[in-house]
Each structure stands twice: as C-alpha cells, then as structure tokens.
mmCIF file of N, CA and C and ligand atoms in Angstrom:
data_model
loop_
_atom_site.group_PDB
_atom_site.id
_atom_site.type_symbol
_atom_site.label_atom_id
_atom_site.label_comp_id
_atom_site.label_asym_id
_atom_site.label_seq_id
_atom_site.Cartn_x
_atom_site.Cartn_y
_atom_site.Cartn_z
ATOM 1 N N UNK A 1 55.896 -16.008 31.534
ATOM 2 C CA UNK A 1 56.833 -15.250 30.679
ATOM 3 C C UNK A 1 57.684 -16.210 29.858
ATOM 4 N N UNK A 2 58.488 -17.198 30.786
ATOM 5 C CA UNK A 2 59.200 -18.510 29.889
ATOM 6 C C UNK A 2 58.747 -18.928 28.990
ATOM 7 N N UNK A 3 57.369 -19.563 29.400
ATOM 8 C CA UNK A 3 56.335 -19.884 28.466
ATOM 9 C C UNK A 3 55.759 -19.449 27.168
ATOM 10 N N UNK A 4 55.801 -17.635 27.541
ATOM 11 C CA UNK A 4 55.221 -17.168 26.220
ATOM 12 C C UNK A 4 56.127 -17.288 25.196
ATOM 13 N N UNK A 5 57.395 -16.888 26.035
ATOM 14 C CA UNK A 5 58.483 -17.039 25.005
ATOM 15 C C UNK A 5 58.708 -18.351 23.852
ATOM 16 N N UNK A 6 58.606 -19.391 24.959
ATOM 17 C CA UNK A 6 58.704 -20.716 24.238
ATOM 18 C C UNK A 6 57.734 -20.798 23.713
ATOM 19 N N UNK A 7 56.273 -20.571 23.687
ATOM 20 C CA UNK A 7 55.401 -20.982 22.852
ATOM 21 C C UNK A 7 55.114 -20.073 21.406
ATOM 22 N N UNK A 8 56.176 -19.169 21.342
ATOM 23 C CA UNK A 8 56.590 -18.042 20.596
ATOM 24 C C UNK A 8 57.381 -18.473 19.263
ATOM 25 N N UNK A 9 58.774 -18.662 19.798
ATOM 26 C CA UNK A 9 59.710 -19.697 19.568
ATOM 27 C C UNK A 9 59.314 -21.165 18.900
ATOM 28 N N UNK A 10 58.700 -22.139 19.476
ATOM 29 C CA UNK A 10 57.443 -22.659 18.784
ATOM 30 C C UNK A 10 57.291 -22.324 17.290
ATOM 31 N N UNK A 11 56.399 -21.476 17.388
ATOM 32 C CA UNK A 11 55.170 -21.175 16.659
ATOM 33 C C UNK A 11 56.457 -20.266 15.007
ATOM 34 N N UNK A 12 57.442 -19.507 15.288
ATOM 35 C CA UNK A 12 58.266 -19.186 14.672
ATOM 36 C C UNK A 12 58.654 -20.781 13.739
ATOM 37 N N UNK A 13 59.248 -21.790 14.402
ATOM 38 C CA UNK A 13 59.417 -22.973 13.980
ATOM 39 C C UNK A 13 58.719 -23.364 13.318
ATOM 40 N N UNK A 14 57.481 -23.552 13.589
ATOM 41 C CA UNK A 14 57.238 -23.927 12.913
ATOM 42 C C UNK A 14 56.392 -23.684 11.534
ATOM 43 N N UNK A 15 56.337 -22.224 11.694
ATOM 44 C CA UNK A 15 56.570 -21.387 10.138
ATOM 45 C C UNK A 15 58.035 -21.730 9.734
ATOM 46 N N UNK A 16 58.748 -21.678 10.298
ATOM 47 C CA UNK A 16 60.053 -21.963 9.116
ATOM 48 C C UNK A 16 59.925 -23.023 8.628
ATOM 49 N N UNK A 17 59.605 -24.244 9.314
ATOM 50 C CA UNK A 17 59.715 -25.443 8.633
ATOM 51 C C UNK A 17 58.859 -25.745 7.486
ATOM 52 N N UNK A 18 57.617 -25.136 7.719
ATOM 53 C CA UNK A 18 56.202 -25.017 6.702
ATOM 54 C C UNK A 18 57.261 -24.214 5.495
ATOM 55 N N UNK A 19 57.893 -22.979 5.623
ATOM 56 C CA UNK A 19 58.034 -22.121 4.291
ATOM 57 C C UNK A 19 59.499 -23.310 3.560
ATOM 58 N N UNK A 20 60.233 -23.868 4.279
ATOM 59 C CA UNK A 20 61.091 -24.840 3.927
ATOM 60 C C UNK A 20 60.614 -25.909 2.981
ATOM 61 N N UNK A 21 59.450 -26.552 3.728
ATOM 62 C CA UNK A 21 58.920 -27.357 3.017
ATOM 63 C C UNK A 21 58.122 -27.203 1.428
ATOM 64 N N UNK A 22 57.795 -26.019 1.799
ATOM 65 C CA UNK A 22 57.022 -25.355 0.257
ATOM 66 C C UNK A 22 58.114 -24.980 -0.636
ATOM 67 N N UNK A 23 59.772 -24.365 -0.436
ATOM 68 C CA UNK A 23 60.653 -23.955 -0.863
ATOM 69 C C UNK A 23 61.265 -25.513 -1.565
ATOM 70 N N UNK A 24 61.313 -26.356 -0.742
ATOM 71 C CA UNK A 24 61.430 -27.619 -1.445
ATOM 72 C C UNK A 24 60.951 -28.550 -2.032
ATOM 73 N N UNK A 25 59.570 -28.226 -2.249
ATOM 74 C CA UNK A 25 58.466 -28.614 -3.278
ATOM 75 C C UNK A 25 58.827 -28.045 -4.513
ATOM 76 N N UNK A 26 58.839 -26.662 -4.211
ATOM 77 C CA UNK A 26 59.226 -26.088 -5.036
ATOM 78 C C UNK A 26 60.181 -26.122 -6.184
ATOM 79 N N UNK A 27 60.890 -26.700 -5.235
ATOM 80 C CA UNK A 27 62.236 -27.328 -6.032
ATOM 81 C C UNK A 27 63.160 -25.734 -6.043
ATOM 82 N N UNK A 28 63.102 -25.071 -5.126
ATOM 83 C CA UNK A 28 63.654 -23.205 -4.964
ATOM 84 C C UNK A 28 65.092 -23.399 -4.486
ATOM 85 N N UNK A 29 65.313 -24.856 -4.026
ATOM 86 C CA UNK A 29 66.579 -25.000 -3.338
ATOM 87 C C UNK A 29 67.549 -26.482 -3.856
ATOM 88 N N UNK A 30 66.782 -26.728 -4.863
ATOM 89 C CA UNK A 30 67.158 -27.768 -5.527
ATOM 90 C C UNK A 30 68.823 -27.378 -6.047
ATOM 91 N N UNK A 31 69.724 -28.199 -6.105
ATOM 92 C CA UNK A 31 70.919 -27.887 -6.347
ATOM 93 C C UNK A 31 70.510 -28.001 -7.907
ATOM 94 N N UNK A 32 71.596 -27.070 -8.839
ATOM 95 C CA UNK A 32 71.936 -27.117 -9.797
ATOM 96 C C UNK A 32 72.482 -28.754 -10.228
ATOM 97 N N UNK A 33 71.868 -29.606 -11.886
ATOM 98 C CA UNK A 33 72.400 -30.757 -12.389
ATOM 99 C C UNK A 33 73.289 -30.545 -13.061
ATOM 100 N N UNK A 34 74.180 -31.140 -13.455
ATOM 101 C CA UNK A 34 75.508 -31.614 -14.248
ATOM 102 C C UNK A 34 74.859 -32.387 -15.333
ATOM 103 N N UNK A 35 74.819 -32.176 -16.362
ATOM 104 C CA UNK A 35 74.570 -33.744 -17.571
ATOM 105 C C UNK A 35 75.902 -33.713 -18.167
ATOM 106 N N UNK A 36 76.014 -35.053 -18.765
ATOM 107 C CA UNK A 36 76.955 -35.084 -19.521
ATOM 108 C C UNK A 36 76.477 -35.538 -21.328
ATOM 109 N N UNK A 37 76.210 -34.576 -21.782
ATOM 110 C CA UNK A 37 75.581 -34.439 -23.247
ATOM 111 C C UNK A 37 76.153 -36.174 -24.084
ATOM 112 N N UNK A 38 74.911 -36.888 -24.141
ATOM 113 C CA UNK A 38 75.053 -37.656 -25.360
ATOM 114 C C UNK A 38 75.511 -38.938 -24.080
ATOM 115 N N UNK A 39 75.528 -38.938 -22.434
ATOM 116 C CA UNK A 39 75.461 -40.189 -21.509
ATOM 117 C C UNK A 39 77.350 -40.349 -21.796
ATOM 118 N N UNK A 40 77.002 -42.105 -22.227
ATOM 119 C CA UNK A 40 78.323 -42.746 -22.042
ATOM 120 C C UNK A 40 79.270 -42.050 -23.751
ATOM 121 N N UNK A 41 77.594 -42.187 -24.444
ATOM 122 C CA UNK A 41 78.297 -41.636 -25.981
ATOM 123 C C UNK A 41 79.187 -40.803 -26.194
ATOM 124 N N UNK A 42 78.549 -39.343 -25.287
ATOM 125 C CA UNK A 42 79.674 -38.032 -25.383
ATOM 126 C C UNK A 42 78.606 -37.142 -26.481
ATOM 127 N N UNK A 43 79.349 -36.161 -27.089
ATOM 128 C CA UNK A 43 79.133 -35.272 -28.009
ATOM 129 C C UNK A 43 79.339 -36.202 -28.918
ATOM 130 N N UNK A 44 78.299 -37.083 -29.808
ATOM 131 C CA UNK A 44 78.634 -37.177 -30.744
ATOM 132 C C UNK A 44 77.605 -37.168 -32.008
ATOM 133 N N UNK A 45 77.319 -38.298 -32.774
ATOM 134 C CA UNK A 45 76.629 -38.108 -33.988
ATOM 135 C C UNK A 45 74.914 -38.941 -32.845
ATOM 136 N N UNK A 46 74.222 -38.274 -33.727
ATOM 137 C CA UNK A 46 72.996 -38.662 -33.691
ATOM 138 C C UNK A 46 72.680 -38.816 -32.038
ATOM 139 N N UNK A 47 73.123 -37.381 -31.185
ATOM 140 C CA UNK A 47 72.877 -36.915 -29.793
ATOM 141 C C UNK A 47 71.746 -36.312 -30.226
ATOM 142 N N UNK A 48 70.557 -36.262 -31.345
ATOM 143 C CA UNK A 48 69.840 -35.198 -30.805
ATOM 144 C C UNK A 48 68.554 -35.786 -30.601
ATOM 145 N N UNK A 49 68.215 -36.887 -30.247
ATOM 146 C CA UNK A 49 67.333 -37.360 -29.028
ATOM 147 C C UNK A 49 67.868 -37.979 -27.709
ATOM 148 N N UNK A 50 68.824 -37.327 -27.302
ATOM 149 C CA UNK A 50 69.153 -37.211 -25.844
ATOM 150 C C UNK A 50 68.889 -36.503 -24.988
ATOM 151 N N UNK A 51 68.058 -35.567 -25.331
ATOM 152 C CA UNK A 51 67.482 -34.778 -24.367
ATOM 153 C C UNK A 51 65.909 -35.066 -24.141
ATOM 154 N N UNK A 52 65.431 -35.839 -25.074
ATOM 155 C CA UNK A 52 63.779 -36.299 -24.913
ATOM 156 C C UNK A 52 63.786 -36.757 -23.341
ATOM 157 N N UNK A 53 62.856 -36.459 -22.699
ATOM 158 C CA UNK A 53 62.397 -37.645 -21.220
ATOM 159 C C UNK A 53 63.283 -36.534 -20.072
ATOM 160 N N UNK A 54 63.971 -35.432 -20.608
ATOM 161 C CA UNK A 54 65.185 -34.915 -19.594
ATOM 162 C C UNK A 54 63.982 -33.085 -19.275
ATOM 163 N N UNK A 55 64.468 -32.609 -17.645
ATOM 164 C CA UNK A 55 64.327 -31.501 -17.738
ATOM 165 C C UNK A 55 65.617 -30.796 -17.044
ATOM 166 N N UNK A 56 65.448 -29.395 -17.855
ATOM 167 C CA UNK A 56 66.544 -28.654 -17.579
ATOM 168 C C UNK A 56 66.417 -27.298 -16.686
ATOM 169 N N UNK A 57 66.907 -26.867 -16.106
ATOM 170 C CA UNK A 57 66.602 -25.812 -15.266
ATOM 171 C C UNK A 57 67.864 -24.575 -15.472
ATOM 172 N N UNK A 58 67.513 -23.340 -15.241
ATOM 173 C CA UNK A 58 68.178 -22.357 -14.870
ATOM 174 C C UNK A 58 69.806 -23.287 -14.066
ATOM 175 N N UNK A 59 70.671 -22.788 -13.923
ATOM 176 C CA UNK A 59 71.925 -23.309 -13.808
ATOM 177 C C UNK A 59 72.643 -24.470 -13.844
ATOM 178 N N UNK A 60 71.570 -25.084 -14.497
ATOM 179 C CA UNK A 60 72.410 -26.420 -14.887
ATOM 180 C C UNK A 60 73.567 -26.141 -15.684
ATOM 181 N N UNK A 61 74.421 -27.634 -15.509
ATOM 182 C CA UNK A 61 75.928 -27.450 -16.510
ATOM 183 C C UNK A 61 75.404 -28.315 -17.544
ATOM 184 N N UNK A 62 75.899 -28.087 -18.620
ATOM 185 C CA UNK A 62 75.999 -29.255 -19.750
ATOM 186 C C UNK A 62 77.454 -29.475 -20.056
ATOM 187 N N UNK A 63 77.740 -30.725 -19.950
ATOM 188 C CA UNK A 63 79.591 -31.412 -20.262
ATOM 189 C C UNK A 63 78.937 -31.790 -21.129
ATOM 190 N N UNK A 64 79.833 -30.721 -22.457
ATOM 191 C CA UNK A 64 80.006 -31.699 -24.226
ATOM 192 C C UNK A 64 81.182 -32.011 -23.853
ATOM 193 N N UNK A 65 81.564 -33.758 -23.562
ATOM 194 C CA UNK A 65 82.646 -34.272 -23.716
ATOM 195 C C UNK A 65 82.956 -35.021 -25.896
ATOM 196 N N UNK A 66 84.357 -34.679 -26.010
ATOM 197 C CA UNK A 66 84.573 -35.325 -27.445
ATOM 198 C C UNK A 66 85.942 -35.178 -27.652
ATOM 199 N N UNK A 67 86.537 -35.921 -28.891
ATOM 200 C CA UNK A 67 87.546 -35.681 -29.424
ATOM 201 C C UNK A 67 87.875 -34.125 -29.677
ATOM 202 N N UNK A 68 89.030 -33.780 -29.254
ATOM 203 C CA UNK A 68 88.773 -32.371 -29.497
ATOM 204 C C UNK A 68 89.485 -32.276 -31.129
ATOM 205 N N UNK A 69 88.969 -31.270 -31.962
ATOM 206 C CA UNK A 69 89.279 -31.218 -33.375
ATOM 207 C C UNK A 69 88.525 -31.976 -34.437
ATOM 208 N N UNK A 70 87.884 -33.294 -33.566
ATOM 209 C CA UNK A 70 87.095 -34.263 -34.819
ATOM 210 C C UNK A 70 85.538 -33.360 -34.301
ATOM 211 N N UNK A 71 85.088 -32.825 -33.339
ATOM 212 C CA UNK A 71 83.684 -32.321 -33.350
ATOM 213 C C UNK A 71 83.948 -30.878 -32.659
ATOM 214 N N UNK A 72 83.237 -30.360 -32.569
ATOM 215 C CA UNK A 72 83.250 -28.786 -31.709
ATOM 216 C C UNK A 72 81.824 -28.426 -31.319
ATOM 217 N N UNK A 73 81.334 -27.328 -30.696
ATOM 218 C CA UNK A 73 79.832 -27.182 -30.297
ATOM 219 C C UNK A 73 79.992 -25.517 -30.209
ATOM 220 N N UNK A 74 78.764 -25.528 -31.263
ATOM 221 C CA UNK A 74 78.263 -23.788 -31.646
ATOM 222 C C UNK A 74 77.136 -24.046 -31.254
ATOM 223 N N UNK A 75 77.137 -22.785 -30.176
ATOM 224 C CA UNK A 75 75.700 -22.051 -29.692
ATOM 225 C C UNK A 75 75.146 -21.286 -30.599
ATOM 226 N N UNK A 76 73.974 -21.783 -31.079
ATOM 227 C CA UNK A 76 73.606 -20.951 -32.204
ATOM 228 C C UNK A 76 72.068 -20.531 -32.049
ATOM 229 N N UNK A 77 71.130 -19.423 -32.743
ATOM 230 C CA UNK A 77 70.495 -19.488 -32.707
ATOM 231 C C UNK A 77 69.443 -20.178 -33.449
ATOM 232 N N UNK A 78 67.438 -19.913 -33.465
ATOM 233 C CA UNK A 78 66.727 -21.133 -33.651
ATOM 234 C C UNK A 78 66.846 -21.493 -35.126
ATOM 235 N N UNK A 79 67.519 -20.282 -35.940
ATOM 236 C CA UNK A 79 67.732 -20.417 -37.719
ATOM 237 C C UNK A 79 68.872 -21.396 -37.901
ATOM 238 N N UNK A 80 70.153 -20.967 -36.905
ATOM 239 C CA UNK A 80 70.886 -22.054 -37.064
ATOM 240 C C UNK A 80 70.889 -23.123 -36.980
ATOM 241 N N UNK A 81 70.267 -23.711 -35.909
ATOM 242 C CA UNK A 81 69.947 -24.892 -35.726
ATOM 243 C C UNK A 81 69.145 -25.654 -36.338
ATOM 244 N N UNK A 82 67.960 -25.104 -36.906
ATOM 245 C CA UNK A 82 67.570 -25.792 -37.770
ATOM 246 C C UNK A 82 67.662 -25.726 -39.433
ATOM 247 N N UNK A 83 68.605 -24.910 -39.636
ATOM 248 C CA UNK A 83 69.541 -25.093 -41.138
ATOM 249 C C UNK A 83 70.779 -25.314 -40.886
ATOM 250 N N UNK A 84 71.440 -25.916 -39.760
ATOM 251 C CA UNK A 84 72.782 -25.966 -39.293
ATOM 252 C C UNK A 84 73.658 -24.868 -39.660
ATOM 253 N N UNK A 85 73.600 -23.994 -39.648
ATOM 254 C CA UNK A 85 74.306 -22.871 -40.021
ATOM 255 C C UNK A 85 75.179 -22.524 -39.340
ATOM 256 N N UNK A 86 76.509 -22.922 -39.463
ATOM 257 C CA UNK A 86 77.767 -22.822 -38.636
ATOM 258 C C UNK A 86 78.694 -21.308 -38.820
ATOM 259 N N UNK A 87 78.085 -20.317 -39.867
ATOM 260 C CA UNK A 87 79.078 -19.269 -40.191
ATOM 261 C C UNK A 87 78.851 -17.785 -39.370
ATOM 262 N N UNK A 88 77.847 -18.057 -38.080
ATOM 263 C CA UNK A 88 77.610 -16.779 -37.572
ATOM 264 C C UNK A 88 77.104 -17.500 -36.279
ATOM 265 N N UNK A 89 78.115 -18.731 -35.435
ATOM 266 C CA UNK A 89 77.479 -19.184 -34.214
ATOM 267 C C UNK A 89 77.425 -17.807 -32.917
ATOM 268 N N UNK A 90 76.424 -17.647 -32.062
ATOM 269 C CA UNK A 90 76.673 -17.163 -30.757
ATOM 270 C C UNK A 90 77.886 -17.414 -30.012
ATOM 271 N N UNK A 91 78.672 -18.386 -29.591
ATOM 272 C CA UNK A 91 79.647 -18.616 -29.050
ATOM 273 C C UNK A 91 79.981 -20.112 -29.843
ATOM 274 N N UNK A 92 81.257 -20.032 -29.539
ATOM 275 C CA UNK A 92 81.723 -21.609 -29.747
ATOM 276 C C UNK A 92 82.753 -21.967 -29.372
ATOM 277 N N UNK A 93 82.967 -23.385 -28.854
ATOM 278 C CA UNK A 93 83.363 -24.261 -27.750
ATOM 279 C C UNK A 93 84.244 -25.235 -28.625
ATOM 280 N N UNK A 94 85.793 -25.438 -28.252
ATOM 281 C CA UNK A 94 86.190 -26.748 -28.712
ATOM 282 C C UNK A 94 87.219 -27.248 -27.954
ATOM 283 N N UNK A 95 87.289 -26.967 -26.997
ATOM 284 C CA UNK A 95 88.283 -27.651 -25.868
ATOM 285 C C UNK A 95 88.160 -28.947 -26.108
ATOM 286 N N UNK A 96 87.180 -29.955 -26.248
ATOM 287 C CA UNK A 96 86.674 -31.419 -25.659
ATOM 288 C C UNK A 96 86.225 -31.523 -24.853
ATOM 289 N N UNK A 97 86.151 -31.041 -23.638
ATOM 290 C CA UNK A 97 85.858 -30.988 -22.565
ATOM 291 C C UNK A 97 85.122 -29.615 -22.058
ATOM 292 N N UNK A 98 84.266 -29.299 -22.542
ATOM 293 C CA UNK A 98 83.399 -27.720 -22.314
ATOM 294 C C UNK A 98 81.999 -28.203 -21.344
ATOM 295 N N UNK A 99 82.285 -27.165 -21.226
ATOM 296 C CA UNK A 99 81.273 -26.625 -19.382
ATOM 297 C C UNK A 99 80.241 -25.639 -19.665
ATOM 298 N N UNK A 100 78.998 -25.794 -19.975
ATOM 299 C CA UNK A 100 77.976 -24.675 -20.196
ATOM 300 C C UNK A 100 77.360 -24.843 -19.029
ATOM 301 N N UNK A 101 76.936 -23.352 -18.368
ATOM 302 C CA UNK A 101 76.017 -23.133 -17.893
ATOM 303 C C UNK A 101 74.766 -22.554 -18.103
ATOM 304 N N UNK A 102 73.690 -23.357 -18.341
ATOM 305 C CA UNK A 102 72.202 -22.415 -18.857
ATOM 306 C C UNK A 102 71.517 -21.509 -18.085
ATOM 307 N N UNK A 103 71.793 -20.439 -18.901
ATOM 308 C CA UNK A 103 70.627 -19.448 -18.152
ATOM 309 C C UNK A 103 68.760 -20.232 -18.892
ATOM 310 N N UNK A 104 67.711 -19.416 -18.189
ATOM 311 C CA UNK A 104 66.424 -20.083 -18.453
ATOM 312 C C UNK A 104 66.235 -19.244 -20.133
ATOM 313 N N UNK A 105 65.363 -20.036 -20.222
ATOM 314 C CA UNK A 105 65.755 -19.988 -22.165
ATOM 315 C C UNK A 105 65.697 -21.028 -22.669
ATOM 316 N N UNK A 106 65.776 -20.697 -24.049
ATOM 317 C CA UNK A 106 65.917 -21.692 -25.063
ATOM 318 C C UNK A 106 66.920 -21.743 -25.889
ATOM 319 N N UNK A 107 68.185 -22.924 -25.790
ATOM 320 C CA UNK A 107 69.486 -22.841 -25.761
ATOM 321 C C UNK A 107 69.217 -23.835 -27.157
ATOM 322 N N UNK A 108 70.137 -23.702 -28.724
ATOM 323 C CA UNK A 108 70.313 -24.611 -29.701
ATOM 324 C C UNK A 108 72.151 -24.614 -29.853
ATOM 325 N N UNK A 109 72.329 -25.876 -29.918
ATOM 326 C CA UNK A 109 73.932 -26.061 -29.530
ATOM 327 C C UNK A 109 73.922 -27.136 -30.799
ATOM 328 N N UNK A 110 74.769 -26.761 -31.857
ATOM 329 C CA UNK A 110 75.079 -28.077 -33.020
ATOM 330 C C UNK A 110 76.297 -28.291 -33.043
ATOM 331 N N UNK A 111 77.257 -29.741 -34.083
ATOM 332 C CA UNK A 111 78.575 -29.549 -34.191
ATOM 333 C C UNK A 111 78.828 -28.453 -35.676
ATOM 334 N N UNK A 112 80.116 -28.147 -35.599
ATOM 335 C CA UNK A 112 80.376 -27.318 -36.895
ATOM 336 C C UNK A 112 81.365 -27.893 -37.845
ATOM 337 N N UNK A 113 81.176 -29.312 -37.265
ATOM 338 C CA UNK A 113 82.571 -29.217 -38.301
ATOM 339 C C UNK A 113 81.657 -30.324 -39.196
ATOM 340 N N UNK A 114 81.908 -29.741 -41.141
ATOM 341 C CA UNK A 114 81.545 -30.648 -42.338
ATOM 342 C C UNK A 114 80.338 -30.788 -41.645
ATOM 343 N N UNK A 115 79.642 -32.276 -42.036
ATOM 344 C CA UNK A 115 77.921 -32.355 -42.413
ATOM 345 C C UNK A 115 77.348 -32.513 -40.952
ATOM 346 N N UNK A 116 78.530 -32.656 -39.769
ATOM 347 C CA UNK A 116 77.892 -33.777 -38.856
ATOM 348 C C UNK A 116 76.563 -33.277 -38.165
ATOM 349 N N UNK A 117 76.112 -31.875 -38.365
ATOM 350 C CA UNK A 117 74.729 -31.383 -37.845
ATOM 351 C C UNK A 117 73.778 -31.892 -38.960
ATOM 352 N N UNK A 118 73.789 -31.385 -39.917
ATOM 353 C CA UNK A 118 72.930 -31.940 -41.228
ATOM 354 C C UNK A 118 72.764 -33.032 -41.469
ATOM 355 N N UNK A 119 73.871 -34.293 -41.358
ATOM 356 C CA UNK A 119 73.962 -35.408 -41.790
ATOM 357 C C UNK A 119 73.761 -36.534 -40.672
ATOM 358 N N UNK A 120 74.438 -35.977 -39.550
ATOM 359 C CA UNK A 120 74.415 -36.815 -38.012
ATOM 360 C C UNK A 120 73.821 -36.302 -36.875
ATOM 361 N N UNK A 121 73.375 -35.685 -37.416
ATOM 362 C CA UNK A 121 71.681 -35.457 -35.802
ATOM 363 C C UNK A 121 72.711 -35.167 -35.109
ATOM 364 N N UNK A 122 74.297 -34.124 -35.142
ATOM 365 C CA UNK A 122 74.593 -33.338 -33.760
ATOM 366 C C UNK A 122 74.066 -32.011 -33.493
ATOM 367 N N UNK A 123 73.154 -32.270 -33.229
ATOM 368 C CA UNK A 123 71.956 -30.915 -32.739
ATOM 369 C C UNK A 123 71.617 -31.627 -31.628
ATOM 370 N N UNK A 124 71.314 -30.081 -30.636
ATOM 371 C CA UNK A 124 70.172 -30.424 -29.433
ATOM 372 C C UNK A 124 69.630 -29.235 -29.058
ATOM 373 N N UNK A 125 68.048 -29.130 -28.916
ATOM 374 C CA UNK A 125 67.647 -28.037 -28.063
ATOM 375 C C UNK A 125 67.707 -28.144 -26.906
ATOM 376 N N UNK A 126 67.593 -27.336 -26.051
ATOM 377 C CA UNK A 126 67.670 -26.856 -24.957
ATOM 378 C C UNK A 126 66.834 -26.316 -24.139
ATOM 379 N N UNK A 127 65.475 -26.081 -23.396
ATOM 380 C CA UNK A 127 64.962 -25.826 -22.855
ATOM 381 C C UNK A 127 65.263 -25.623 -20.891
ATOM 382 N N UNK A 128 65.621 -24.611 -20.934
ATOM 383 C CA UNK A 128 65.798 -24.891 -19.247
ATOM 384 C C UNK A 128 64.814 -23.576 -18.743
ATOM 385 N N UNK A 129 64.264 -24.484 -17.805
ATOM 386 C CA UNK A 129 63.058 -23.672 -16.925
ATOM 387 C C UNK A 129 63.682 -23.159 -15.445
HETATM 388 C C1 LIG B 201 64.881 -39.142 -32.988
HETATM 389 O O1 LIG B 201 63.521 -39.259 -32.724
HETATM 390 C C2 LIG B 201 62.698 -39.109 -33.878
HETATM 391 C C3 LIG B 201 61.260 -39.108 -33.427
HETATM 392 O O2 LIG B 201 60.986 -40.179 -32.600
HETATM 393 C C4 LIG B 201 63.009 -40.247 -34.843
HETATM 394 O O3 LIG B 201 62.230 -40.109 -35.991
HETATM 395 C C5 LIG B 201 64.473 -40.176 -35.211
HETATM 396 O O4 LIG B 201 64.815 -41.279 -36.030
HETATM 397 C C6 LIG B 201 65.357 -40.167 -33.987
HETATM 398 N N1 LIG B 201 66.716 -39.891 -34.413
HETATM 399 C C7 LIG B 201 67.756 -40.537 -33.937
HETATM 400 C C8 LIG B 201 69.069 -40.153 -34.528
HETATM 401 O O5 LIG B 201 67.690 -41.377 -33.064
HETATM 402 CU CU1 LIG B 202 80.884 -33.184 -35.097
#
C-alpha cells in the first residue's frame, strides 16, 4: 500500500518535472525583458538599427530614456512611421523617462519633434512575439 502510494507519487513527479521542462524550453515561463532603447545612447538620433540582432516578446518593457523636451516618442502606426508622420500619433510619451509595455504585435515608435525621424533615423520597429 506504502509502496503504491510512493511509486504513485513518483511517477506524478516526474510528469511535473517533464511538463516544467518543456514549459521552459518553451520559454512559457521566461520572465518578461527590460531594454533600454538606443543601450548607453538612450532615445536618440540614428536608434533605428538598435533593434537588429534583438528579440522581443509579449511583455517586455521598453525604457525610452532622453532629454525631456529636446526628443519625445509617438506610437504610431506602419504609415507613420514610415513617412514620419507626427500629426495623428496612437499615443505619445514625453516624460524622459517612459516605460512601454508590448503587447504581441507590431509596435512603430518615432521622435516628433522637427526632422529628427526623417532626418535622424529616430524610428524603430517593433516586433514582439
Ligand atoms: C542601418 O542599417 C542599414 C542597413 O544595414 C544601413 O544602410 C544604415 O546606414 C544604418 N543606419 C544607421 C543610422 O546606422
Ligand atoms: Cu528627437
């Protein structure tokens, strides 16, 4: 009777550990990343190959750190971003210090202030899986 129990008990174990292990292959339990947009640079000009070589996932944060007032960051959509079109952003951010969290999607974030999207590569897409 002890026995069956324990060899029960067992056998429970070590299905959990098997579905654990696949859950963390998976990457199902992977904590949410933090980036900090643009490294040591920050939010600034010519961030928009900083995301090449990077992947992004469902709840990651993105920190646009910057001067606050010399840059700002509009969530915009894929027209905006690629005509920089600052006069109808989705949301927009200018603390200096802003905190996004991505849902899965395809996220385009530029600056708005004067040329610096058009002229200084502050664009980035966004891809989080
Ligand atoms: C970004 O990468 C593209 C393609 O490699 C390159 O042509 C461009 O000059 C880069 N831009 C910046 C600002 O580094
Ligand atoms: Cu700017």
């Amino acid at each position: 009777m002890a026995q069956g129990r324990g060899g029960a008990t067992q056998a429970t174990m070590a299905i959990g550990l098997v579905m654990l292990a696949l859950l963390l292959l998976n990457g199902e339990l992977a904590e949410s990343e933090q980036f900090t947009v643009g490294d040591n640079h920050g939010w600034d000009f010519d961030v928009i190959n900083w995301t090449n070589g990077k992947t992004f996932h469902a709840d990651d944060i993105l920190e646009f750190k910057y001067q606050k007032g010399y840059h700002n960051v509009l969530k915009v959509d894929s027209n905006g971003y690629a005509n920089c079109k600052s006069d109808n952003p989705i949301s927009t951010f200018e603390s200096g210090d802003d905190h996004i969290t991505l849902a899965r999607g395809t996220h385009y974030f530029i600056c708005g202030i004067s040329n610096h999207c058009s002229h200084g590569n502050m664009k980035i897409k966004i891809i989080a899986q």
